Short mmCIF file of C-alpha atoms in Angstrom, two decimals:
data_model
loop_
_atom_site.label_atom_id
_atom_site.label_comp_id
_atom_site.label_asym_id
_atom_site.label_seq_id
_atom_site.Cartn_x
_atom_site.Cartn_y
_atom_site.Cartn_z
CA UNK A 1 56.56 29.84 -17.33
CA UNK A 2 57.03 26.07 -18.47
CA UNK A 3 54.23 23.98 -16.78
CA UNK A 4 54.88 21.15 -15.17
CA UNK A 5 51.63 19.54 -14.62
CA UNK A 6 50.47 16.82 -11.38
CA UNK A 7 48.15 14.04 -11.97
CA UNK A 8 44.28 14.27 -10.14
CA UNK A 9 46.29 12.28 -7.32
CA UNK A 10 49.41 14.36 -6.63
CA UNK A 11 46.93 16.86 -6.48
CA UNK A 12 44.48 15.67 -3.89
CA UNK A 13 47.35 14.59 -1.69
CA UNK A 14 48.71 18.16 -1.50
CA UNK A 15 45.27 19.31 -1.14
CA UNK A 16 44.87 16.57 1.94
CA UNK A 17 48.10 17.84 3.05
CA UNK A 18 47.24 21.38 3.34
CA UNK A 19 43.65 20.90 4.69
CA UNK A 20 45.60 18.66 7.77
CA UNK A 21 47.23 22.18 8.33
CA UNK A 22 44.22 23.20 9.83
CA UNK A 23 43.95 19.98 12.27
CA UNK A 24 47.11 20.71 13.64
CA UNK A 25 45.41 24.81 14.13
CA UNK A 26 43.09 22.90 15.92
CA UNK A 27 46.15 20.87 17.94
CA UNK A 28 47.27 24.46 18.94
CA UNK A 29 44.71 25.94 20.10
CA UNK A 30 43.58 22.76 22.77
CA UNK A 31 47.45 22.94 23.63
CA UNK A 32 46.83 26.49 24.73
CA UNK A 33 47.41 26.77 28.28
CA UNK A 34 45.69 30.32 28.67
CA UNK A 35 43.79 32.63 27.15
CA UNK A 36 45.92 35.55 26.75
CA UNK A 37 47.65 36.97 24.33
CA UNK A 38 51.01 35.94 25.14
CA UNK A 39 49.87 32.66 24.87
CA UNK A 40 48.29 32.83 21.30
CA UNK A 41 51.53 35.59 19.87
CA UNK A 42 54.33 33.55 21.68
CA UNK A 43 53.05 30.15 22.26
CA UNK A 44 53.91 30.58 25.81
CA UNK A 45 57.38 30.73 25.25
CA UNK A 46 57.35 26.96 25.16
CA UNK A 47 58.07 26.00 21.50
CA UNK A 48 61.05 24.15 21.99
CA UNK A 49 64.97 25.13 20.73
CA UNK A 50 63.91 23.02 17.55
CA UNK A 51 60.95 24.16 16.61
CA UNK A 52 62.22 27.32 16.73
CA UNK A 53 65.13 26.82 14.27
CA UNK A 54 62.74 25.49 11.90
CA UNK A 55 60.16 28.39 12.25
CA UNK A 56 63.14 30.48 11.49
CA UNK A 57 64.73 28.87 8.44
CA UNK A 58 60.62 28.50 7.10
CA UNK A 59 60.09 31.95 7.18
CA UNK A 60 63.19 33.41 5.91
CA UNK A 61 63.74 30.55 3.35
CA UNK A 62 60.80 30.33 1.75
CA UNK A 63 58.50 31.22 -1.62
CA UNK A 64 60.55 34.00 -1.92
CA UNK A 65 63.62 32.75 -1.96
CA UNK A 66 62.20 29.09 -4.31
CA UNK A 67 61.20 31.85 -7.21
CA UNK A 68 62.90 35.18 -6.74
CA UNK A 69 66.58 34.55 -5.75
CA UNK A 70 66.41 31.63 -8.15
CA UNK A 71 65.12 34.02 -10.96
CA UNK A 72 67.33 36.79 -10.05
CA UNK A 73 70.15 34.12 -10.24
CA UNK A 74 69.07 33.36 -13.55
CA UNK A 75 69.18 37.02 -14.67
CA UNK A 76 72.80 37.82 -13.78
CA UNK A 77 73.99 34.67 -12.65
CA UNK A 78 77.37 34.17 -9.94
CA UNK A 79 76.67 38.00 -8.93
CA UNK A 80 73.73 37.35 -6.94
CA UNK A 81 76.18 35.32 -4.33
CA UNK A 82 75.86 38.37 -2.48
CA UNK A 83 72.40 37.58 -1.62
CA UNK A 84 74.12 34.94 0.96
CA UNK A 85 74.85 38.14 3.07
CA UNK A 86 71.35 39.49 3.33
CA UNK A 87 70.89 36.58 5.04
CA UNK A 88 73.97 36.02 6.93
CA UNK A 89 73.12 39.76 8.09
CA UNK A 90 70.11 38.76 9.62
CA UNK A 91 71.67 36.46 12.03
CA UNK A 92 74.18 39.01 13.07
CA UNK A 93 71.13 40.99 14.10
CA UNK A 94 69.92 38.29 16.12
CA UNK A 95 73.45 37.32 17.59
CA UNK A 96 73.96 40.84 19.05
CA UNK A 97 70.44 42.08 19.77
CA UNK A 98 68.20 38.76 20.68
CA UNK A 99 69.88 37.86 23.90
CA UNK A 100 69.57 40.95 25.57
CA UNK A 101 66.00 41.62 24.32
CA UNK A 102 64.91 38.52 25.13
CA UNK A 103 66.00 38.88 28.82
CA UNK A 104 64.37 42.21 28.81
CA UNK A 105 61.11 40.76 27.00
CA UNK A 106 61.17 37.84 29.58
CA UNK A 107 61.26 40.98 32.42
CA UNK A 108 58.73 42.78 30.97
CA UNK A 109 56.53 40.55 29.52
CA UNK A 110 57.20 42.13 26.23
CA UNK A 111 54.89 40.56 23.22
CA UNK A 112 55.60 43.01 20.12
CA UNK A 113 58.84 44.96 18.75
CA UNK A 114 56.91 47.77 19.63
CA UNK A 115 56.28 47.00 23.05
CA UNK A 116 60.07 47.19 23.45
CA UNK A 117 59.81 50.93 21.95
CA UNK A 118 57.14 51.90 24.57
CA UNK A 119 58.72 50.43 27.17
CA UNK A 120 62.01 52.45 25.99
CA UNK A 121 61.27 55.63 24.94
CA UNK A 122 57.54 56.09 26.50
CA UNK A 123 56.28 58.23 23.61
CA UNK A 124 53.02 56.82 22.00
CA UNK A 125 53.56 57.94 18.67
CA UNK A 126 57.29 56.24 17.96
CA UNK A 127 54.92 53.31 18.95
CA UNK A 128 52.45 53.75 16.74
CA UNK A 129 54.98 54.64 14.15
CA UNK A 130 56.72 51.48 14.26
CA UNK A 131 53.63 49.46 14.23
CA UNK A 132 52.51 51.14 11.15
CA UNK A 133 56.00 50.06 9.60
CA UNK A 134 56.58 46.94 10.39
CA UNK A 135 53.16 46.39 9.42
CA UNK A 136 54.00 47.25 5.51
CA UNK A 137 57.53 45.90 5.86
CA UNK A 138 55.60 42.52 6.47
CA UNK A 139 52.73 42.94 3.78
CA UNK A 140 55.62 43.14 1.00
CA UNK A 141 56.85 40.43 2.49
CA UNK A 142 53.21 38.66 2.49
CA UNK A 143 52.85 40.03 -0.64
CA UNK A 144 55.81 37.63 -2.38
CA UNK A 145 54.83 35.05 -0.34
CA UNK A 146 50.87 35.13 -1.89
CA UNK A 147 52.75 35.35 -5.36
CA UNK A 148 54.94 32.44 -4.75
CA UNK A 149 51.59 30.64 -3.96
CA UNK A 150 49.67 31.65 -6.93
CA UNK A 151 52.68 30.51 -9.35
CA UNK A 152 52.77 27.30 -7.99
CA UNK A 153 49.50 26.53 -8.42
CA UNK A 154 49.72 28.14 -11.66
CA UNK A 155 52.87 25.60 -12.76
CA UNK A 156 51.19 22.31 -11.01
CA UNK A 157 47.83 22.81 -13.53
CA UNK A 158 47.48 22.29 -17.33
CA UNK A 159 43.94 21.97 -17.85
CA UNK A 160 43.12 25.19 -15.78
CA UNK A 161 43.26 29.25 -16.99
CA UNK A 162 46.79 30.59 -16.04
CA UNK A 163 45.02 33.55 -14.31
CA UNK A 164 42.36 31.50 -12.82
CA UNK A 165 44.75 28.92 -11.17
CA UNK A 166 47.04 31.73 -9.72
CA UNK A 167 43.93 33.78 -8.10
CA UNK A 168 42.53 30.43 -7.01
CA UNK A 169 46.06 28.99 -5.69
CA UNK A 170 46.38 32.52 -3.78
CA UNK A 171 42.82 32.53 -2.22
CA UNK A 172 42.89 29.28 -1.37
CA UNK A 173 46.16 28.94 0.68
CA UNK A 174 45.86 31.90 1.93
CA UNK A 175 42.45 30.46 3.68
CA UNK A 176 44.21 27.84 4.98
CA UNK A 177 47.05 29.89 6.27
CA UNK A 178 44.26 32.76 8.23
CA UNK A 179 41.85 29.46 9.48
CA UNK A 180 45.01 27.38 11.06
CA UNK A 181 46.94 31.27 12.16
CA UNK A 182 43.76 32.30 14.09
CA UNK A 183 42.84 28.79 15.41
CA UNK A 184 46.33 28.25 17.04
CA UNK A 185 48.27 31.00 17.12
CA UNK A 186 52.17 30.70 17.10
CA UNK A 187 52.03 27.49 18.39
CA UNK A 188 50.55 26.46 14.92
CA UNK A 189 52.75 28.48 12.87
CA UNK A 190 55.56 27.02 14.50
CA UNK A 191 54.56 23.25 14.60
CA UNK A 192 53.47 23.58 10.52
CA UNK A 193 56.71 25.47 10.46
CA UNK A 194 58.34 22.49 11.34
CA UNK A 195 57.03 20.64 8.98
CA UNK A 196 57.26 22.66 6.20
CA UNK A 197 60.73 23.67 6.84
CA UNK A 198 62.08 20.08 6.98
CA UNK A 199 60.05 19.44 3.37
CA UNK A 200 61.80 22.44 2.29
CA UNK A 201 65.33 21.55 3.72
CA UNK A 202 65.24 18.01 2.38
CA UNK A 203 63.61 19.20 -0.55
CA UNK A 204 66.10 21.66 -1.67
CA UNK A 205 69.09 19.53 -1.26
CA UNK A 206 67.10 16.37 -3.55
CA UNK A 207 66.82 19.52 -6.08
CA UNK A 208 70.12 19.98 -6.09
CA UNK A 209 71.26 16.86 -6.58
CA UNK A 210 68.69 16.88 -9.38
CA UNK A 211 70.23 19.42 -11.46
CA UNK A 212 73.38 18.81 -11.39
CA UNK A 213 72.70 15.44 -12.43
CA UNK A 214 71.09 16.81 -15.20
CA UNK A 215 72.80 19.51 -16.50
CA UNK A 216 76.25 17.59 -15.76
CA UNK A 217 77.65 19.29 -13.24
CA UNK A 218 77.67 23.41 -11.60
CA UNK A 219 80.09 24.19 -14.72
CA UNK A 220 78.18 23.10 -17.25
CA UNK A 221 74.61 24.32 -15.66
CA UNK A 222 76.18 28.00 -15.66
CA UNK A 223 77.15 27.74 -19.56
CA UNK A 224 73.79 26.53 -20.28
CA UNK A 225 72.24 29.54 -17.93
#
């Protein structure tokens, strides 16, 4: 992977940047207005229709798709467009099935997926079952997140061990990530979600720009691919 190196100051303002993470963790948790669980997992159900947009396009556009659709488009180019529908999928899914579930969640005071599955089929171990999938559905997921977080470190550092700066770029994010999670539960993930995900919106579109500019054009970037 080429490098592309930050100065000691680009540096320590990310670093400042991801350390205020953690304030707003802090933010969360005195906006808490109980101490219950669907307070800390749902943020009360008070996030705002915003918020919540960006909390979703965060966490489904995100490391993953910055490094591996954009490497996988790389490898066999204009035939990854079919990628668009993996995602386009997803909010089918929650067209058809969120409306209903969330009326019934609302009624039932619903936190988890599997709560849902308890509440519908009453049979402990389709429960537990679930739980134990979703749970390594989501570590894969974690799992290219952490990686997306290691490389970046990895390409933002010159001076450091390639190995060393990914172990140290995944253990230290991912600190920052658990202290600012457990501090203010959803309410935190979704406020630095909206933050994040307008970086990463604005961002993507300046990158665009960027490379067309520079390779001359979508043509001309796909011949040189």
């Amino acid at each position: 992977m080429n490098n592309i190196p930050l100065g000691s100051a680009e540096l320590g303002f990310i670093a400042l940047y991801l350390v205020s993470l953690i304030g707003i963790g802090y933010w969360g948790m005195r906006a808490r207005t109980e101490n219950s669980l669907k307070d800390f997992y749902l943020a009360g159900s008070g996030v705002g229709f915003m918020v919540l947009v960006l909390t979703l396009y965060a966490t489904q556009y995100s490391g993953n798709t910055l490094f591996a659709f954009t490497g996988k488009t790389f490898r066999i180019g204009y035939a990854w467009l079919m990628s668009v529908h993996f995602m386009t999928s997803i909010i089918v899914v929650y067209l058809v099935f969120a409306p209903k579930l969330h009326r019934l969640a609302k009624r039932e005071t619903f936190i988890t997926p599997a709560d849902y599955l308890q509440h519908r089929f009453s049979h402990h171990p389709y429960t537990v079952l679930a739980s134990i999938t979703m749970v390594l559905a989501i570590s894969n997921y974690l799992l290219a997140q952490l990686t997306a977080m290691g490389l970046l470190l990895q390409g933002m550092t010159d001076d450091i061990d390639p190995q060393t700066a990914f172990v140290a770029g995944v253990i230290f994010l991912a600190v920052i990530m658990l202290v600012y999670e457990t501090l203010g539960g959803f309410r935190a993930v979704a406020w630095t979600d909206l933050i994040q995900g307008g970086i990463l919106m604005i961002g993507f579109v300046i990158l665009l720009f960027i490379v067309l500019d520079h390779f001359g054009g979508l043509g001309k970037s796909y011949e040189l691919l």
